[in-house]
Tab-separated table of C-alpha atoms in Angstrom:
chain	number	residue	atom	x	y	z
Z	14	MET	CA	-111.409	-209.624	-64.718
Z	15	SER	CA	-111.678	-208.163	-68.224
Z	16	ASP	CA	-114.988	-208.673	-70.049
Z	17	ILE	CA	-113.258	-208.343	-73.415
Z	18	ARG	CA	-113.674	-211.251	-75.807
Z	19	CYS	CA	-113.066	-209.651	-79.207
Z	20	ILE	CA	-111.156	-206.584	-80.360
Z	21	GLY	CA	-110.971	-204.732	-83.659
Z	22	ILE	CA	-107.925	-203.111	-85.281
Z	23	CYS	CA	-107.941	-200.368	-87.914
Z	24	THR	CA	-105.328	-198.146	-89.557
Z	25	GLY	CA	-106.176	-194.609	-90.675
Z	26	GLY	CA	-104.473	-191.638	-92.295
Z	27	GLY	CA	-101.327	-191.880	-94.389
Z	28	ASP	CA	-99.378	-195.123	-94.326
Z	29	ALA	CA	-96.042	-195.435	-92.535
Z	30	PRO	CA	-93.376	-198.126	-92.268
Z	31	GLY	CA	-94.202	-200.209	-89.195
Z	32	LEU	CA	-97.996	-200.325	-89.425
Z	33	ASN	CA	-97.909	-204.048	-90.112
Z	34	ALA	CA	-95.551	-204.542	-87.193
Z	35	VAL	CA	-98.129	-202.928	-84.870
Z	36	ILE	CA	-100.923	-205.093	-86.304
Z	37	ARG	CA	-98.787	-208.213	-85.921
Z	38	ALA	CA	-97.893	-207.449	-82.302
Z	39	ALA	CA	-101.468	-206.586	-81.325
Z	40	VAL	CA	-102.908	-209.718	-82.943
Z	41	LYS	CA	-100.314	-212.029	-81.433
Z	42	CYS	CA	-100.614	-210.477	-77.972
Z	43	ALA	CA	-104.415	-210.554	-78.045
Z	44	ILE	CA	-104.530	-214.213	-79.123
Z	45	LEU	CA	-101.567	-215.677	-77.253
Z	46	LYS	CA	-101.726	-213.662	-74.031
Z	47	TYR	CA	-105.442	-213.006	-73.624
Z	48	LYS	CA	-107.130	-215.638	-75.865
Z	49	TRP	CA	-109.208	-212.966	-77.603
Z	50	LYS	CA	-110.648	-212.943	-81.096
Z	51	VAL	CA	-109.345	-210.189	-83.384
Z	52	ILE	CA	-111.255	-208.507	-86.227
Z	53	GLY	CA	-109.391	-206.597	-88.928
Z	54	ILE	CA	-111.279	-203.470	-89.981
Z	55	PRO	CA	-110.320	-202.433	-93.542
Z	56	ASP	CA	-109.592	-198.849	-94.650
Z	57	GLY	CA	-109.840	-197.087	-91.327
Z	58	PHE	CA	-113.266	-196.363	-89.877
Z	59	ASP	CA	-114.683	-196.727	-93.388
Z	60	GLY	CA	-114.516	-200.470	-92.766
Z	61	LEU	CA	-117.278	-200.167	-90.178
Z	62	ILE	CA	-119.635	-198.597	-92.710
Z	63	TRP	CA	-119.580	-201.902	-94.592
Z	64	PRO	CA	-118.980	-204.404	-91.776
Z	65	GLU	CA	-119.187	-207.343	-94.174
Z	66	LYS	CA	-115.717	-206.364	-95.416
Z	67	SER	CA	-114.176	-206.960	-91.991
Z	68	CYS	CA	-112.658	-210.345	-91.229
Z	69	GLU	CA	-111.053	-212.254	-88.413
Z	70	LEU	CA	-107.273	-211.967	-88.092
Z	71	THR	CA	-105.486	-215.117	-86.963
Z	72	LEU	CA	-101.838	-215.867	-86.297
Z	73	LYS	CA	-101.602	-217.082	-89.884
Z	74	HIS	CA	-102.706	-213.696	-91.228
Z	75	VAL	CA	-99.889	-211.835	-89.458
Z	76	SER	CA	-97.161	-214.363	-90.165
Z	77	GLY	CA	-94.351	-212.790	-92.187
Z	78	ILE	CA	-95.704	-209.215	-92.191
Z	79	LEU	CA	-93.134	-207.704	-89.772
Z	80	PRO	CA	-90.801	-206.453	-92.557
Z	81	ARG	CA	-93.592	-205.385	-94.919
Z	82	GLY	CA	-94.283	-201.721	-95.547
Z	83	GLY	CA	-97.804	-200.335	-95.788
Z	84	THR	CA	-100.714	-201.983	-93.986
Z	85	ILE	CA	-102.491	-205.252	-94.704
Z	86	LEU	CA	-105.728	-203.612	-93.546
Z	87	GLY	CA	-105.596	-200.723	-95.995
Z	88	THR	CA	-106.024	-197.098	-94.961
Z	89	THR	CA	-107.626	-193.813	-95.926
Z	90	ASN	CA	-107.083	-190.198	-94.909
Z	91	ARG	CA	-110.626	-189.166	-95.853
Z	92	GLY	CA	-112.734	-191.492	-93.694
Z	93	ASN	CA	-114.419	-189.424	-90.977
Z	94	PRO	CA	-117.733	-190.936	-89.807
Z	95	PHE	CA	-118.717	-187.611	-88.230
Z	96	GLN	CA	-118.391	-185.854	-91.592
Z	97	TYR	CA	-118.995	-188.634	-94.079
Z	98	ARG	CA	-119.341	-187.446	-97.659
Z	99	ILE	CA	-122.107	-188.876	-99.811
Z	100	VAL	CA	-123.831	-187.832	-103.034
Z	101	GLU	CA	-127.572	-187.220	-102.877
Z	102	ASN	CA	-129.581	-185.882	-105.820
Z	103	GLY	CA	-126.379	-185.101	-107.658
Z	104	GLN	CA	-124.927	-183.021	-104.820
Z	105	GLU	CA	-122.210	-183.902	-102.311
Z	106	ILE	CA	-123.292	-183.560	-98.702
Z	107	THR	CA	-121.829	-184.588	-95.345
Z	108	ARG	CA	-123.601	-186.728	-92.775
Z	109	ASP	CA	-122.835	-187.873	-89.254
Z	110	ILE	CA	-122.931	-191.688	-89.430
Z	111	SER	CA	-121.010	-192.289	-86.199
Z	112	ASP	CA	-123.983	-194.044	-84.574
Z	113	GLU	CA	-124.090	-196.439	-87.514
Z	114	VAL	CA	-120.367	-197.123	-87.183
Z	115	ILE	CA	-120.691	-197.867	-83.464
Z	116	ALA	CA	-123.714	-200.118	-84.080
Z	117	ASN	CA	-121.855	-202.039	-86.791
Z	118	SER	CA	-118.889	-202.630	-84.500
Z	119	ARG	CA	-121.265	-204.188	-81.973
Z	120	LYS	CA	-122.872	-206.337	-84.671
Z	121	LEU	CA	-119.414	-207.716	-85.402
Z	122	GLY	CA	-119.055	-208.615	-81.717
Z	123	ILE	CA	-116.220	-206.130	-81.213
Z	124	ASP	CA	-115.812	-205.102	-77.578
Z	125	ALA	CA	-112.975	-202.590	-78.092
Z	126	ILE	CA	-110.969	-201.094	-80.945
Z	127	ILE	CA	-107.310	-200.218	-81.467
Z	128	THR	CA	-106.977	-197.318	-83.890
Z	129	ILE	CA	-103.534	-196.725	-85.383
Z	130	GLY	CA	-103.194	-193.252	-86.871
Z	131	GLY	CA	-102.037	-189.676	-86.621
Z	132	ASP	CA	-103.618	-186.561	-85.184
Z	133	GLY	CA	-106.718	-186.691	-87.394
Z	134	SER	CA	-107.425	-190.355	-86.708
Z	135	GLN	CA	-106.983	-189.883	-82.969
Z	136	LYS	CA	-109.417	-186.941	-82.966
Z	137	ILE	CA	-112.029	-189.209	-84.554
Z	138	ALA	CA	-111.196	-191.894	-81.981
Z	139	LEU	CA	-111.719	-189.383	-79.171
Z	140	GLU	CA	-115.164	-188.418	-80.501
Z	141	LEU	CA	-116.155	-192.079	-80.774
Z	142	PHE	CA	-114.899	-192.668	-77.226
Z	143	HIS	CA	-117.097	-189.824	-75.999
Z	144	LYS	CA	-120.051	-191.603	-77.658
Z	145	GLY	CA	-119.354	-194.792	-75.752
Z	146	MET	CA	-116.962	-196.781	-77.937
Z	147	LYS	CA	-114.186	-198.537	-76.030
Z	148	ILE	CA	-111.113	-197.412	-77.917
Z	149	VAL	CA	-107.353	-196.981	-77.514
Z	150	GLY	CA	-104.938	-195.266	-79.852
Z	151	VAL	CA	-101.503	-195.923	-81.311
Z	152	PRO	CA	-99.738	-192.807	-82.681
Z	153	LYS	CA	-98.496	-192.891	-86.256
Z	154	THR	CA	-96.752	-190.235	-88.344
Z	155	ILE	CA	-93.494	-190.207	-90.274
Z	156	ASP	CA	-93.085	-186.513	-89.360
Z	157	ASN	CA	-92.659	-187.292	-85.634
Z	158	ASP	CA	-94.665	-184.177	-84.785
Z	159	LEU	CA	-97.049	-185.515	-82.121
Z	160	SER	CA	-96.148	-183.826	-78.838
Z	161	ALA	CA	-97.369	-186.660	-76.581
Z	162	THR	CA	-94.696	-189.115	-77.737
Z	163	GLU	CA	-90.953	-188.666	-78.115
Z	164	VAL	CA	-90.846	-190.806	-81.244
Z	165	THR	CA	-93.428	-192.302	-83.588
Z	166	PHE	CA	-92.812	-195.484	-85.542
Z	167	GLY	CA	-92.051	-194.870	-89.202
Z	168	PHE	CA	-89.992	-191.763	-88.490
Z	169	ASP	CA	-86.671	-193.594	-88.313
Z	170	THR	CA	-87.315	-195.373	-91.618
Z	171	ALA	CA	-88.428	-192.163	-93.350
Z	172	LEU	CA	-85.358	-190.391	-91.986
Z	173	ASN	CA	-83.077	-193.092	-93.382
Z	174	THR	CA	-84.844	-192.912	-96.750
Z	175	ALA	CA	-84.440	-189.131	-96.909
Z	176	THR	CA	-80.829	-189.263	-95.787
Z	177	ASP	CA	-79.988	-191.856	-98.427
Z	178	ALA	CA	-81.618	-189.696	-101.116
Z	179	ILE	CA	-79.677	-186.605	-100.028
Z	180	ASP	CA	-76.441	-188.604	-100.076
Z	181	LYS	CA	-77.124	-189.650	-103.664
Z	182	LEU	CA	-78.048	-186.135	-104.777
Z	183	HIS	CA	-74.923	-184.785	-103.106
Z	184	THR	CA	-72.658	-186.614	-105.553
Z	185	THR	CA	-74.503	-185.511	-108.690
Z	186	ALA	CA	-74.758	-181.910	-107.447
Z	187	GLU	CA	-71.018	-181.806	-106.868
Z	188	SER	CA	-70.263	-183.373	-110.254
Z	189	HIS	CA	-72.400	-180.866	-112.197
Z	190	HIS	CA	-71.743	-177.788	-109.978
Z	191	ARG	CA	-75.452	-177.363	-109.350
Z	192	VAL	CA	-77.796	-176.252	-106.639
Z	193	MET	CA	-79.999	-179.200	-105.660
Z	194	VAL	CA	-83.307	-178.471	-103.896
Z	195	ILE	CA	-84.869	-181.489	-102.159
Z	196	GLU	CA	-88.396	-181.363	-100.726
Z	197	LEU	CA	-89.070	-183.622	-97.746
Z	198	MET	CA	-92.130	-184.491	-95.689
Z	199	GLY	CA	-89.988	-184.566	-92.542
Z	200	ARG	CA	-87.801	-181.846	-91.100
Z	201	ASP	CA	-84.628	-183.258	-89.557
Z	202	ALA	CA	-83.023	-185.236	-92.366
Z	203	GLY	CA	-81.058	-182.257	-93.633
Z	204	ILE	CA	-78.403	-182.407	-90.951
Z	205	ALA	CA	-77.982	-186.168	-91.215
Z	206	GLY	CA	-77.643	-185.905	-94.999
Z	207	GLY	CA	-75.092	-183.112	-94.952
Z	208	ALA	CA	-77.325	-180.382	-96.426
Z	209	HIS	CA	-75.919	-176.869	-96.675
Z	210	VAL	CA	-79.247	-175.023	-96.461
Z	211	ILE	CA	-82.263	-176.220	-94.439
Z	212	LEU	CA	-85.595	-174.435	-94.736
Z	213	ILE	CA	-88.206	-175.348	-92.104
Z	214	PRO	CA	-91.567	-173.856	-91.044
Z	215	GLU	CA	-90.240	-172.648	-87.686
Z	216	ILE	CA	-87.583	-170.302	-89.104
Z	217	SER	CA	-88.427	-167.491	-91.516
Z	218	PHE	CA	-86.108	-167.241	-94.501
Z	219	SER	CA	-85.456	-165.097	-97.538
Z	220	ILE	CA	-84.271	-166.151	-100.972
Z	221	GLN	CA	-81.721	-163.326	-100.896
Z	222	LYS	CA	-80.101	-164.772	-97.750
Z	223	VAL	CA	-80.004	-168.224	-99.322
Z	224	SER	CA	-78.499	-166.832	-102.524
Z	225	ASP	CA	-75.899	-164.856	-100.567
Z	226	TYR	CA	-74.923	-168.053	-98.778
Z	227	ILE	CA	-74.570	-169.908	-102.108
Z	228	ALA	CA	-72.317	-167.096	-103.369
Z	229	GLN	CA	-70.292	-167.302	-100.162
Z	230	ARG	CA	-69.746	-171.009	-100.707
Z	231	GLU	CA	-68.563	-170.335	-104.241
Z	232	GLY	CA	-66.116	-167.795	-102.824
Z	233	TYR	CA	-64.199	-170.542	-101.081
Z	234	GLY	CA	-64.361	-173.024	-103.930
Z	235	LYS	CA	-67.621	-174.890	-103.279
Z	236	ARG	CA	-69.463	-174.805	-106.595
Z	237	PHE	CA	-72.523	-176.782	-105.505
Z	238	THR	CA	-75.137	-176.487	-102.735
Z	239	ILE	CA	-77.700	-178.878	-101.259
Z	240	VAL	CA	-80.932	-177.181	-100.126
Z	241	VAL	CA	-83.420	-179.230	-98.092
Z	242	VAL	CA	-86.969	-177.833	-97.968
Z	243	ALA	CA	-89.722	-179.020	-95.620
Z	244	GLU	CA	-93.027	-179.162	-97.488
Z	245	GLY	CA	-94.735	-177.029	-94.826
Z	246	ILE	CA	-92.434	-173.980	-94.986
Z	247	LYS	CA	-93.905	-170.504	-94.775
Z	248	LEU	CA	-93.116	-168.680	-97.996
Z	249	PRO	CA	-91.322	-165.315	-97.766
Z	250	PRO	CA	-92.985	-162.227	-99.307
Z	251	GLU	CA	-91.029	-162.516	-102.551
Z	252	LEU	CA	-92.513	-165.975	-103.175
Z	253	LYS	CA	-96.087	-165.388	-101.970
Z	254	ARG	CA	-96.850	-163.543	-105.181
Z	255	MET	CA	-95.926	-166.623	-107.198
Z	256	SER	CA	-98.359	-169.404	-108.075
Z	257	ARG	CA	-98.897	-172.162	-105.492
Z	258	ALA	CA	-100.024	-174.551	-108.225
Z	259	THR	CA	-96.585	-176.125	-107.983
Z	260	SER	CA	-94.621	-177.522	-105.043
Z	261	VAL	CA	-92.761	-175.286	-102.594
Z	262	ALA	CA	-89.498	-176.880	-103.738
Z	263	ASN	CA	-90.125	-175.756	-107.328
Z	264	LEU	CA	-90.960	-172.240	-106.134
Z	265	VAL	CA	-87.799	-172.093	-104.029
Z	266	GLY	CA	-85.703	-173.615	-106.799
Z	267	ASP	CA	-86.959	-171.169	-109.447
Z	268	ALA	CA	-86.359	-168.231	-107.123
Z	269	ILE	CA	-82.823	-169.353	-106.243
Z	270	GLY	CA	-82.062	-169.668	-109.936
Z	271	LEU	CA	-83.242	-166.090	-110.568
Z	272	PHE	CA	-81.425	-164.607	-107.568
Z	273	SER	CA	-78.143	-166.508	-107.819
Z	274	TYR	CA	-77.862	-167.142	-111.577
Z	275	LYS	CA	-77.117	-170.774	-110.763
Z	276	GLU	CA	-78.330	-173.946	-112.456
Z	277	VAL	CA	-80.895	-175.488	-110.105
Z	278	ARG	CA	-82.475	-178.936	-110.062
Z	279	VAL	CA	-85.412	-179.961	-107.876
Z	280	SER	CA	-86.210	-183.390	-106.413
Z	281	ILE	CA	-89.384	-184.158	-104.446
Z	282	LEU	CA	-89.257	-187.368	-102.425
Z	283	GLY	CA	-92.954	-187.307	-101.577
Z	284	HIS	CA	-94.478	-190.720	-100.878
Z	285	ILE	CA	-91.153	-192.503	-101.309
Z	286	GLN	CA	-90.605	-191.571	-97.652
Z	287	ARG	CA	-93.725	-193.520	-96.649
Z	288	GLY	CA	-92.750	-196.720	-98.399
Z	289	GLY	CA	-90.398	-199.593	-97.874
Z	290	SER	CA	-89.554	-202.038	-95.136
Z	291	PRO	CA	-89.410	-200.567	-91.596
Z	292	SER	CA	-86.019	-200.167	-89.966
Z	293	PRO	CA	-85.073	-202.406	-87.011
Z	294	TYR	CA	-85.799	-199.506	-84.631
Z	295	ASP	CA	-89.284	-198.978	-86.081
Z	296	ARG	CA	-90.034	-202.711	-85.953
Z	297	VAL	CA	-89.198	-202.822	-82.252
Z	298	LEU	CA	-91.053	-199.604	-81.390
Z	299	ALA	CA	-94.124	-200.675	-83.372
Z	300	THR	CA	-94.126	-204.039	-81.608
Z	301	ARG	CA	-93.928	-202.364	-78.205
Z	302	PHE	CA	-96.806	-200.047	-79.135
Z	303	GLY	CA	-98.965	-202.940	-80.356
Z	304	VAL	CA	-98.493	-204.953	-77.180
Z	305	ALA	CA	-99.075	-201.890	-74.972
Z	306	ALA	CA	-102.349	-201.087	-76.766
Z	307	VAL	CA	-103.699	-204.581	-76.096
Z	308	ASP	CA	-102.613	-204.345	-72.457
Z	309	LEU	CA	-104.511	-201.040	-72.117
Z	310	ILE	CA	-107.677	-202.762	-73.300
Z	311	ALA	CA	-107.124	-205.648	-70.904
Z	312	THR	CA	-106.888	-203.240	-67.961
Z	313	GLY	CA	-109.894	-201.191	-69.060
Z	314	LYS	CA	-107.937	-198.007	-69.794
Z	315	PHE	CA	-109.975	-196.694	-72.702
Z	316	GLY	CA	-109.668	-193.272	-74.266
Z	317	LYS	CA	-105.896	-193.594	-73.936
Z	318	MET	CA	-103.067	-193.495	-76.478
Z	319	VAL	CA	-99.789	-195.349	-76.057
Z	320	CYS	CA	-96.625	-193.269	-76.328
Z	321	LEU	CA	-92.880	-193.308	-75.778
Z	322	GLN	CA	-91.627	-191.103	-72.943
Z	323	GLN	CA	-88.130	-191.289	-71.460
Z	324	GLU	CA	-87.580	-194.475	-73.482
Z	325	SER	CA	-90.488	-196.221	-71.721
Z	326	ILE	CA	-93.900	-197.104	-73.157
Z	327	ARG	CA	-96.604	-195.171	-71.348
Z	328	ALA	CA	-100.173	-194.004	-71.931
Z	329	VAL	CA	-101.769	-190.568	-72.114
Z	330	ASP	CA	-105.357	-189.453	-72.557
Z	331	ILE	CA	-106.153	-189.093	-76.249
Z	332	ALA	CA	-107.695	-185.730	-75.330
Z	333	ASP	CA	-104.267	-184.536	-74.160
Z	334	ALA	CA	-102.476	-185.968	-77.191
Z	335	VAL	CA	-104.378	-184.447	-80.118
Z	336	GLY	CA	-104.105	-180.939	-81.474
Z	337	LYS	CA	-100.689	-180.275	-79.955
Z	338	MET	CA	-98.086	-180.593	-82.678
Z	339	LYS	CA	-94.385	-180.850	-81.910
Z	340	ALA	CA	-92.180	-178.281	-83.641
Z	341	VAL	CA	-88.465	-177.708	-84.071
Z	342	ASP	CA	-87.153	-175.229	-81.480
Z	343	PRO	CA	-85.347	-172.459	-83.406
Z	344	ALA	CA	-83.248	-171.804	-80.298
Z	345	GLY	CA	-82.750	-175.482	-79.502
Z	346	GLU	CA	-79.626	-177.616	-79.441
Z	347	LEU	CA	-80.295	-179.265	-82.801
Z	348	VAL	CA	-80.518	-175.970	-84.688
Z	349	ALA	CA	-77.532	-174.598	-82.756
Z	350	ALA	CA	-75.443	-177.622	-83.705
Z	351	ALA	CA	-76.419	-177.216	-87.367
Z	352	ARG	CA	-75.443	-173.542	-87.346
Z	353	ALA	CA	-72.148	-174.414	-85.676
Z	354	VAL	CA	-71.160	-176.643	-88.606
Z	355	GLY	CA	-72.115	-174.001	-91.159
Z	356	VAL	CA	-75.699	-174.858	-92.078
Z	357	CYS	CA	-77.750	-171.920	-93.340
Z	358	PHE	CA	-81.426	-171.568	-92.387
Z	359	GLY	CA	-81.988	-168.598	-94.682
Z	360	ASP	CA	-82.522	-166.147	-91.837
């Protein structure tokens, strides 16, 4: 028999479509299935520094939030209780206030916590677990780069957003005979959007190769080119000498213009990819994750993170889930398929 009577929920790191769907599922499952009380912790673990800001979540609080983007609990990507930044005597210092955070959770009557976040948030969760906090994790990243799970919620929505943007830029690039450079947070939208050049961190590229490819396209009558750039690309030597005060897309765009003598325009999607209503797939996956997290607490399986493996919801140790990022395989089927339809990776 579980000794759980009250759980807390917090969301940390960058926001992603589907966070509210996880919160909704966890709250409803906890109340309806297990008759537990649920406390909403605002702004990640920062909410346990000021416990008075936390509040009970009821069925009324989660009614209607399934299609909403963002998170009703708020989030932060700077809240680390093990390295909390404060100003003392006019100087910024870091302190370990994890004991205070754990004590405040107990003052609130919280028996266990669900933390919804990416690699950084789960590392903090693991450290708190090692200090005695009963905690389970739900993976979240629009980049889908956590190796422990096949898919993370928010990725499908971000992919659709990026694909739609590329589709729109495709028509204006063709009309004006331009090179369009689009910077994305994710990595796989280029193929779905019909990009001609895709630059990703896993494959080294050169501006000369990209420019040669643009010239080749012009040779058979294609007077425009779509270049998709992942924000984490490794710059080639000819670009490393240039200032990094600007985005990688602007650096790549300027260099293509110089090498190819083409008119280049740059678009950076940025946080647009994080926003908006989650897709049906992300709503379902987020709901499954939320329910699974509550079930882990009910069975006493703490220090675990829910994940999707072989289309089934499973659990892995948080220790095995963090620090291992999933990358695109340069020799994999996806890259091979892209090359087969003429996509250039600049190599």
